[in-house]
mmCIF file of C-alpha atoms in Angstrom:
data_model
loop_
_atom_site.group_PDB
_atom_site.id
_atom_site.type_symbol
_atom_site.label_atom_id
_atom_site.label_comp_id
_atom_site.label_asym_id
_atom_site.label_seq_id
_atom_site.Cartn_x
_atom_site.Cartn_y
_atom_site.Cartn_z
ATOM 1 C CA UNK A 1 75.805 99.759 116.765
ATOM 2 C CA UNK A 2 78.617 99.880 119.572
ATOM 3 C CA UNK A 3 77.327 98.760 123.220
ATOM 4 C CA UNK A 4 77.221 102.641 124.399
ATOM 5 C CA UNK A 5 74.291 102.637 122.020
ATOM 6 C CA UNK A 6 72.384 100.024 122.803
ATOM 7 C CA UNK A 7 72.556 100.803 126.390
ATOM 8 C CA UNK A 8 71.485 104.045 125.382
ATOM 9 C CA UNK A 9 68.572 102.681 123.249
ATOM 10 C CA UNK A 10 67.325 100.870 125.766
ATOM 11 C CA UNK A 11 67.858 102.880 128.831
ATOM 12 C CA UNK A 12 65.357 105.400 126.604
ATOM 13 C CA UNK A 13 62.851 102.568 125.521
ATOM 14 C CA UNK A 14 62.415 101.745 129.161
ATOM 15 C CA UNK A 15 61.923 105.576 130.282
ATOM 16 C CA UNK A 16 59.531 105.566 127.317
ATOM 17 C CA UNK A 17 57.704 102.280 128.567
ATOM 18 C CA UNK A 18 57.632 103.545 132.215
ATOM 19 C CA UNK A 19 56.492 106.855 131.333
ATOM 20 C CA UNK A 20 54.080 107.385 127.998
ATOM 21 C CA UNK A 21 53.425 110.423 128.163
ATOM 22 C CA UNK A 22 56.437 112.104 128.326
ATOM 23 C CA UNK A 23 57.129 113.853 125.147
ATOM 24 C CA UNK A 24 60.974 114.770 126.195
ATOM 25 C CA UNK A 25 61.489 111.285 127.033
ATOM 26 C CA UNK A 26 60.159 110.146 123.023
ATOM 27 C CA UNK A 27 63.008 112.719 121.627
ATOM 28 C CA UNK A 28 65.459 111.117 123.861
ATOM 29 C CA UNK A 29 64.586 107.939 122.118
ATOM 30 C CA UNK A 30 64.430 109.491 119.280
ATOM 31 C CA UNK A 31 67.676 110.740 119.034
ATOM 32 C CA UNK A 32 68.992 107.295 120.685
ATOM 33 C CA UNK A 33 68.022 105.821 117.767
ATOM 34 C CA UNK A 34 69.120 108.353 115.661
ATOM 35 C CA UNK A 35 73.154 108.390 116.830
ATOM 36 C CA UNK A 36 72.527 104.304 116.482
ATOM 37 C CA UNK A 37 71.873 104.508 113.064
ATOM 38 C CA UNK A 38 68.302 103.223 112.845
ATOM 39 C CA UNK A 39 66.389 106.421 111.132
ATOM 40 C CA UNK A 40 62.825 104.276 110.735
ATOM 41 C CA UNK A 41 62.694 103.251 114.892
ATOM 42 C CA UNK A 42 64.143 107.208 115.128
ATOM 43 C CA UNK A 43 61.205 108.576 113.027
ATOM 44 C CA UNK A 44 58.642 106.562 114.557
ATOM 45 C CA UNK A 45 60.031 108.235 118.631
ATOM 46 C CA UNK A 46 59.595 111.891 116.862
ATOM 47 C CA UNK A 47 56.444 111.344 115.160
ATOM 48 C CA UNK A 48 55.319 109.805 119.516
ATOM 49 C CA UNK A 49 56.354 113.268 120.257
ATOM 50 C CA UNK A 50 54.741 114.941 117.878
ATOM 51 C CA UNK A 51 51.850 113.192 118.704
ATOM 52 C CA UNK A 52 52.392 113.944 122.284
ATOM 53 C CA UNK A 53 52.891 117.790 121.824
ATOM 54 C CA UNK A 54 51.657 119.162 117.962
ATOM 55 C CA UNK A 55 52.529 122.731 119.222
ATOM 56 C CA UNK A 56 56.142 121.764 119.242
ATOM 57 C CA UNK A 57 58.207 122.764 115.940
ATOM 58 C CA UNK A 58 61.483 120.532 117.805
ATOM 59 C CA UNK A 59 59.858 116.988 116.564
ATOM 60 C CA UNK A 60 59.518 117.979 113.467
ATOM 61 C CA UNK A 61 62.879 119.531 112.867
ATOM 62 C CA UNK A 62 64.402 116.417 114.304
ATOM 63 C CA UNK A 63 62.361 114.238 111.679
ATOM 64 C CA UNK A 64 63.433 116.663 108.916
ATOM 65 C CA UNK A 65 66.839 115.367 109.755
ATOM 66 C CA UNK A 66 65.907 111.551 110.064
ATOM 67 C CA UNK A 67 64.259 112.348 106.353
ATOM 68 C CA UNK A 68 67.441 113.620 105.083
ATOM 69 C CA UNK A 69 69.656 110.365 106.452
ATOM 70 C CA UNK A 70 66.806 108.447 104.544
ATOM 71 C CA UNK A 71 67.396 110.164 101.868
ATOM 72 C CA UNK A 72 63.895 111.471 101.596
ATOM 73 C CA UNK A 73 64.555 115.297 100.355
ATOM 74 C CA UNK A 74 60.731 115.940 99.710
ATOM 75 C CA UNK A 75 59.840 114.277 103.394
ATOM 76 C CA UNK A 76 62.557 116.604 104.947
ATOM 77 C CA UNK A 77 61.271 119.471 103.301
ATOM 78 C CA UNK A 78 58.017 118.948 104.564
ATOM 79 C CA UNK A 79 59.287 117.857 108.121
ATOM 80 C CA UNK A 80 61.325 121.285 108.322
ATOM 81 C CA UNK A 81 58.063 123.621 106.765
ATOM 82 C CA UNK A 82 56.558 121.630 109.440
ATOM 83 C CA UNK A 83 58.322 123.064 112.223
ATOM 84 C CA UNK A 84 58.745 126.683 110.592
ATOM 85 C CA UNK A 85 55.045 127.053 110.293
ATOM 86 C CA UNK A 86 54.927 126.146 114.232
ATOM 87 C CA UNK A 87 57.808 128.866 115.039
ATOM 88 C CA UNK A 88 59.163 131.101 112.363
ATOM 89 C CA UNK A 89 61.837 131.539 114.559
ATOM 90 C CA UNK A 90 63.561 127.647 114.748
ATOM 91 C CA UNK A 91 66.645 128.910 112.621
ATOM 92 C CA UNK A 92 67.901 124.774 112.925
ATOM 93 C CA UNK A 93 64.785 124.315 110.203
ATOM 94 C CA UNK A 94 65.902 127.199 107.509
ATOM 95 C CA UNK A 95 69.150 125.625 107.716
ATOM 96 C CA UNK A 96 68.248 122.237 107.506
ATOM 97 C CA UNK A 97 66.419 123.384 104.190
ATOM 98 C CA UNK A 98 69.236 125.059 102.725
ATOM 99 C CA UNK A 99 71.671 122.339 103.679
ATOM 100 C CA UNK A 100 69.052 119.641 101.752
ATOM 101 C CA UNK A 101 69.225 122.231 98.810
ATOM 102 C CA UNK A 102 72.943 122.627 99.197
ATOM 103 C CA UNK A 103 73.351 118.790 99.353
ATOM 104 C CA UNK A 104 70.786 116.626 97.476
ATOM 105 C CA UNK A 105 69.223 118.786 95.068
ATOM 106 C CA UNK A 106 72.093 121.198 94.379
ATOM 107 C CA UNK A 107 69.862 124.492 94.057
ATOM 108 C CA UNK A 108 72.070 127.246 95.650
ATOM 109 C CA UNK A 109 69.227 130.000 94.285
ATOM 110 C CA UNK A 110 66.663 127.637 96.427
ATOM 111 C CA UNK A 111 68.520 127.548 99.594
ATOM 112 C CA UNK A 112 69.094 131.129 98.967
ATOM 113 C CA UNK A 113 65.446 132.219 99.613
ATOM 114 C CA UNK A 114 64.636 129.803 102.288
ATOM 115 C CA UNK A 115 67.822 131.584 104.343
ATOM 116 C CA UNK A 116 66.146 134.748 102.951
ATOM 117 C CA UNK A 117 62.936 133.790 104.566
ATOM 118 C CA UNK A 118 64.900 133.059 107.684
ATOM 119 C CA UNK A 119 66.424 136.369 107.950
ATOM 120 C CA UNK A 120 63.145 138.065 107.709
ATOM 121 C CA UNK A 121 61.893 136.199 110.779
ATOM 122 C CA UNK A 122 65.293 136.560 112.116
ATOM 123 C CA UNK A 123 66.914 139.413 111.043
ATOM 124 C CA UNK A 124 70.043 139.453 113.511
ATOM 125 C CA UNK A 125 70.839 135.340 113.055
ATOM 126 C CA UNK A 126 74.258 135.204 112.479
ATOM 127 C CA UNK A 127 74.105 131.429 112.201
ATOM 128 C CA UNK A 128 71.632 131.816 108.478
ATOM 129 C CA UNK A 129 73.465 135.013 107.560
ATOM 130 C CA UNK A 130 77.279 132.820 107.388
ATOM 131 C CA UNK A 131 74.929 130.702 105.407
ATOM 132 C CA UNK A 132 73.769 132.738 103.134
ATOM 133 C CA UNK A 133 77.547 133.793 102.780
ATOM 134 C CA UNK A 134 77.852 129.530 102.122
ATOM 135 C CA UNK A 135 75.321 129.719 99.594
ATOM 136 C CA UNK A 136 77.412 132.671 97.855
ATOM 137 C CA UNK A 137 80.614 130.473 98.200
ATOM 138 C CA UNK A 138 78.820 127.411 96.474
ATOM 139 C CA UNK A 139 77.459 129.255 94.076
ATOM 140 C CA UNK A 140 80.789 130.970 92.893
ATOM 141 C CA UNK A 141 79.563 134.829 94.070
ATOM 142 C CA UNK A 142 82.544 135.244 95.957
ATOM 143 C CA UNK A 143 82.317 138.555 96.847
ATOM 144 C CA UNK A 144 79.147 138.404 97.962
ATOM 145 C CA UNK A 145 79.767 135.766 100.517
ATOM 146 C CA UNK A 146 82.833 137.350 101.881
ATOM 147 C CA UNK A 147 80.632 140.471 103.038
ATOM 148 C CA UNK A 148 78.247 138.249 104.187
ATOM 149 C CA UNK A 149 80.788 136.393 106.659
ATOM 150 C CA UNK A 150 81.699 139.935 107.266
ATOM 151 C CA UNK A 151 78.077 140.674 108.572
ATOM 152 C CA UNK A 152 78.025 137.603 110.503
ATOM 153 C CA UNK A 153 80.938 138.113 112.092
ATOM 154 C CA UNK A 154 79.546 141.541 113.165
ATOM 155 C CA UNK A 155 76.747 140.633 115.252
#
């Protein structure tokens, strides 16, 4: 950890300990934590938000990606369903999914219906349409995922 971090971690663990109940202040530290390198102390400031505000998918999309540094595809999963089930329309989630399926479990088919799923909450996402065009790619349909990027480049 270089001294930028640490000043950051503990600039946010003091605006944490000053003020408890401040959700945005746990992601801060969260995140802190998480450019620092230290996924458990990152987890355990998202799962303080959470805690702090369960309507909120943005926790647990962040811990979906603490999960994945962990290396903890199953926990990520969850994490990201998590926040989906909270707003069907947190694209960052759908992607995250794909990008563990892409990544650690190398299922392009799987990553291909969880962008599907996206799409249907979020029809006009150019973001999980290029992905679904990366899914293509990966999964040697070329032609498919040029008219995808086509799409996406469209909107």
């Amino acid at each position: 950890m270089n001294e930028k971090q640490s000043n950051n971690i503990k600039s946010a663990e003091r605006a944490v300990r000053d003020n408890p109940d401040d959700v945005a202040l746990y992601r801060e530290l969260g995140w802190a934590y998480f450019d620092a390198g230290q996924y458990d102390e990152a987890l355990a400031a998202f799962l303080g938000a959470a805690a702090l505000d369960a309507a909120s998918p943005h926790p647990h999309n962040a811990m979906g990606r603490v999960y994945y540094r962990l290396d903890l595809p199953l926990s990520a999963i969850a994490a990201y369903r998590r926040a989906i089930a909270l707003d069907p329309h947190n694209v960052n989630s759908y992607f995250g999914i794909a990008i563990l399926h892409w990544t650690k479990r190398v299922d392009y088919e799987a990553a291909h219906r969880v962008l599907q799923e996206g799409l249907e909450a979020n029809p006009d996402e150019p973001l999980l349409i290029a992905a679904v065009g990366s899914t293509y790619a990966r999964s040697g349909r070329f032609g498919e995922a040029v008219e995808a990027y086509k799409q996406a480049l469209d909107l």
